Coordinates of C-alpha atoms in Angstrom, one line a residue:
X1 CA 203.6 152.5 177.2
X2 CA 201.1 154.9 175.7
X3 CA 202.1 153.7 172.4
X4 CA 201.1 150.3 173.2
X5 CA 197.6 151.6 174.1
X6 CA 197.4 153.1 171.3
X7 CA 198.6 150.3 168.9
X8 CA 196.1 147.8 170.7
X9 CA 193.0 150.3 170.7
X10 CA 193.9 151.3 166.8
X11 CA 194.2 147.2 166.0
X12 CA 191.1 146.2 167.9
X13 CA 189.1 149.2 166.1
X14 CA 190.3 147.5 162.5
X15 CA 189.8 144.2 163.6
X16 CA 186.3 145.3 164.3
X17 CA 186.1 147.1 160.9
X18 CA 186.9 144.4 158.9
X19 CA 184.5 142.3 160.3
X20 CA 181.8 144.9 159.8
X21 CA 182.8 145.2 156.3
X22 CA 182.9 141.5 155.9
X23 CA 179.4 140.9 157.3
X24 CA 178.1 143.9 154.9
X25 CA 179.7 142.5 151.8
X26 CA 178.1 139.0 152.1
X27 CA 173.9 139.7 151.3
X28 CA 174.8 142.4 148.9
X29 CA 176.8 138.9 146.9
X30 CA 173.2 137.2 147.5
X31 CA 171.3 139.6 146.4
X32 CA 173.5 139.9 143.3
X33 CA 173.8 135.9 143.1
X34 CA 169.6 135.9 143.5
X35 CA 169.8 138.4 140.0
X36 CA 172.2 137.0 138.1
X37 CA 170.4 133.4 138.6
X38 CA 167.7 134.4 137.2
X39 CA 169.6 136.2 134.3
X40 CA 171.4 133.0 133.4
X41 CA 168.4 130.7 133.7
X42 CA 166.3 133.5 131.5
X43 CA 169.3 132.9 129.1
X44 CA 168.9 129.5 129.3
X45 CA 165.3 129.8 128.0
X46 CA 165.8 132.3 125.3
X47 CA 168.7 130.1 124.0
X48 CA 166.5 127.2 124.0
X49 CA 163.6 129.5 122.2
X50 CA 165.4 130.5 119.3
X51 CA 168.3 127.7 118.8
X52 CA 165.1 125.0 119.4
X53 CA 167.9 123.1 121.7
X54 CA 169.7 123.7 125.2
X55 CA 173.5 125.1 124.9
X56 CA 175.9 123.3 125.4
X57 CA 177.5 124.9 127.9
X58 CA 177.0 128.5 130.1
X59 CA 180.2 129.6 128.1
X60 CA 178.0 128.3 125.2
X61 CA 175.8 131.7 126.1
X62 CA 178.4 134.3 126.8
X63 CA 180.2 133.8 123.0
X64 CA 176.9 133.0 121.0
X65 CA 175.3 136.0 119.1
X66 CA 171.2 136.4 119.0
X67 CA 169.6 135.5 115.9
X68 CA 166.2 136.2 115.6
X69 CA 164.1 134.3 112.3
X70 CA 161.4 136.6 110.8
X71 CA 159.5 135.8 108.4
X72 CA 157.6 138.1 106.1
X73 CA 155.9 137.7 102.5
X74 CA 159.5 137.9 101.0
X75 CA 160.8 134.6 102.6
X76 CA 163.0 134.0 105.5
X77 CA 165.6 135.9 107.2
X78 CA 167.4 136.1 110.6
X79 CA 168.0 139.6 112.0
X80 CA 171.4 139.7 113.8
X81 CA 170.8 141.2 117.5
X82 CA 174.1 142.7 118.6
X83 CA 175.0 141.4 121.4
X84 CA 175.2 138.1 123.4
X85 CA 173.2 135.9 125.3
X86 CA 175.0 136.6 128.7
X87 CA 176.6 139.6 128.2
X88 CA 177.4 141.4 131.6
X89 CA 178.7 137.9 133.5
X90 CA 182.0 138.0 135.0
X91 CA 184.2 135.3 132.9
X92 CA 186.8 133.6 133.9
X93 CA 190.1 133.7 131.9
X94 CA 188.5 130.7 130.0
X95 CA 185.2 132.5 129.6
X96 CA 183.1 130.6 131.9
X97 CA 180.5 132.9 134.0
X98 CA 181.1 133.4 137.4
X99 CA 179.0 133.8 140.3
X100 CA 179.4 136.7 142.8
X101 CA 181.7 135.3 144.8
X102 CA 184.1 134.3 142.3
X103 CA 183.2 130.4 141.9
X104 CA 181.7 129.1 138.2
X105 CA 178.2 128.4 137.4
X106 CA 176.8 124.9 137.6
X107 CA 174.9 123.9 134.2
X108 CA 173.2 120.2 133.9
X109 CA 173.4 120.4 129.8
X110 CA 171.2 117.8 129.8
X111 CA 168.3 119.6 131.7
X112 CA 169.2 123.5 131.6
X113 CA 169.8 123.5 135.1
X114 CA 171.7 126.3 136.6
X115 CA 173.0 126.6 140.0
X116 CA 175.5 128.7 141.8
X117 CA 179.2 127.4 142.6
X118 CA 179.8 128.5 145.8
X119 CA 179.9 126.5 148.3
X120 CA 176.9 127.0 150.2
X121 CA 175.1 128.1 147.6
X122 CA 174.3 125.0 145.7
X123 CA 170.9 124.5 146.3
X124 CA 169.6 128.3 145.1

């Protein structure tokens, strides 16, 4: 009998656990959806900047290297930037960015628009 009362005071205890950990998880995803917005839409712009068009895709930004022209009195030249566009995006295994809470980025090539995947997120 007193293992019964044990087992349902242990199971209600990590019920109520879980749920903490559950609630504590979900505005520390915003607040990383709310930055990594704004990184992919700044992307978006410097992309647009330098290439003089918008990408074609977000996948478009995470496997594109930065070239920056300079000019200078001996003509022309593009210094290579190492790195990427979107570099510290989560990709999917087809190298789309994803969103904090696992779900791809919306991109309107035609416009630039980015928007989150998740559901419920849409409109951010």
């Amino acid at each position: 009998m007193e293992t019964l009362i044990v087992l349902a005071l242990v199971s209600v205890l990590l019920v109520v656990a879980i749920e903490r950990y559950v609630l504590s998880v979900k505005p520390v995803k915003e607040a990383a959806l709310v930055i990594e917005l704004s990184n992919m839409r700044n992307a978006v712009t410097h992309y647009v900047l330098l290439e003089r068009k918008l990408p074609a895709s977000l996948k478009e930004l995470t496997e594109t290297s930065i070239e920056v022209p300079r000019k200078e009195l001996s003509g022309e030249y593009k210094i290579m930037v190492v790195g990427k566009y979107v570099e510290s995006a989560t990709v999917d295994q087809d190298g789309w960015p994803l969103d904090p809470f696992g779900y791809r980025y919306w991109y309107d090539p035609a416009t630039g628009r980015v928007r989150a995947g998740a559901p419920g997120y849409e409109k951010w």
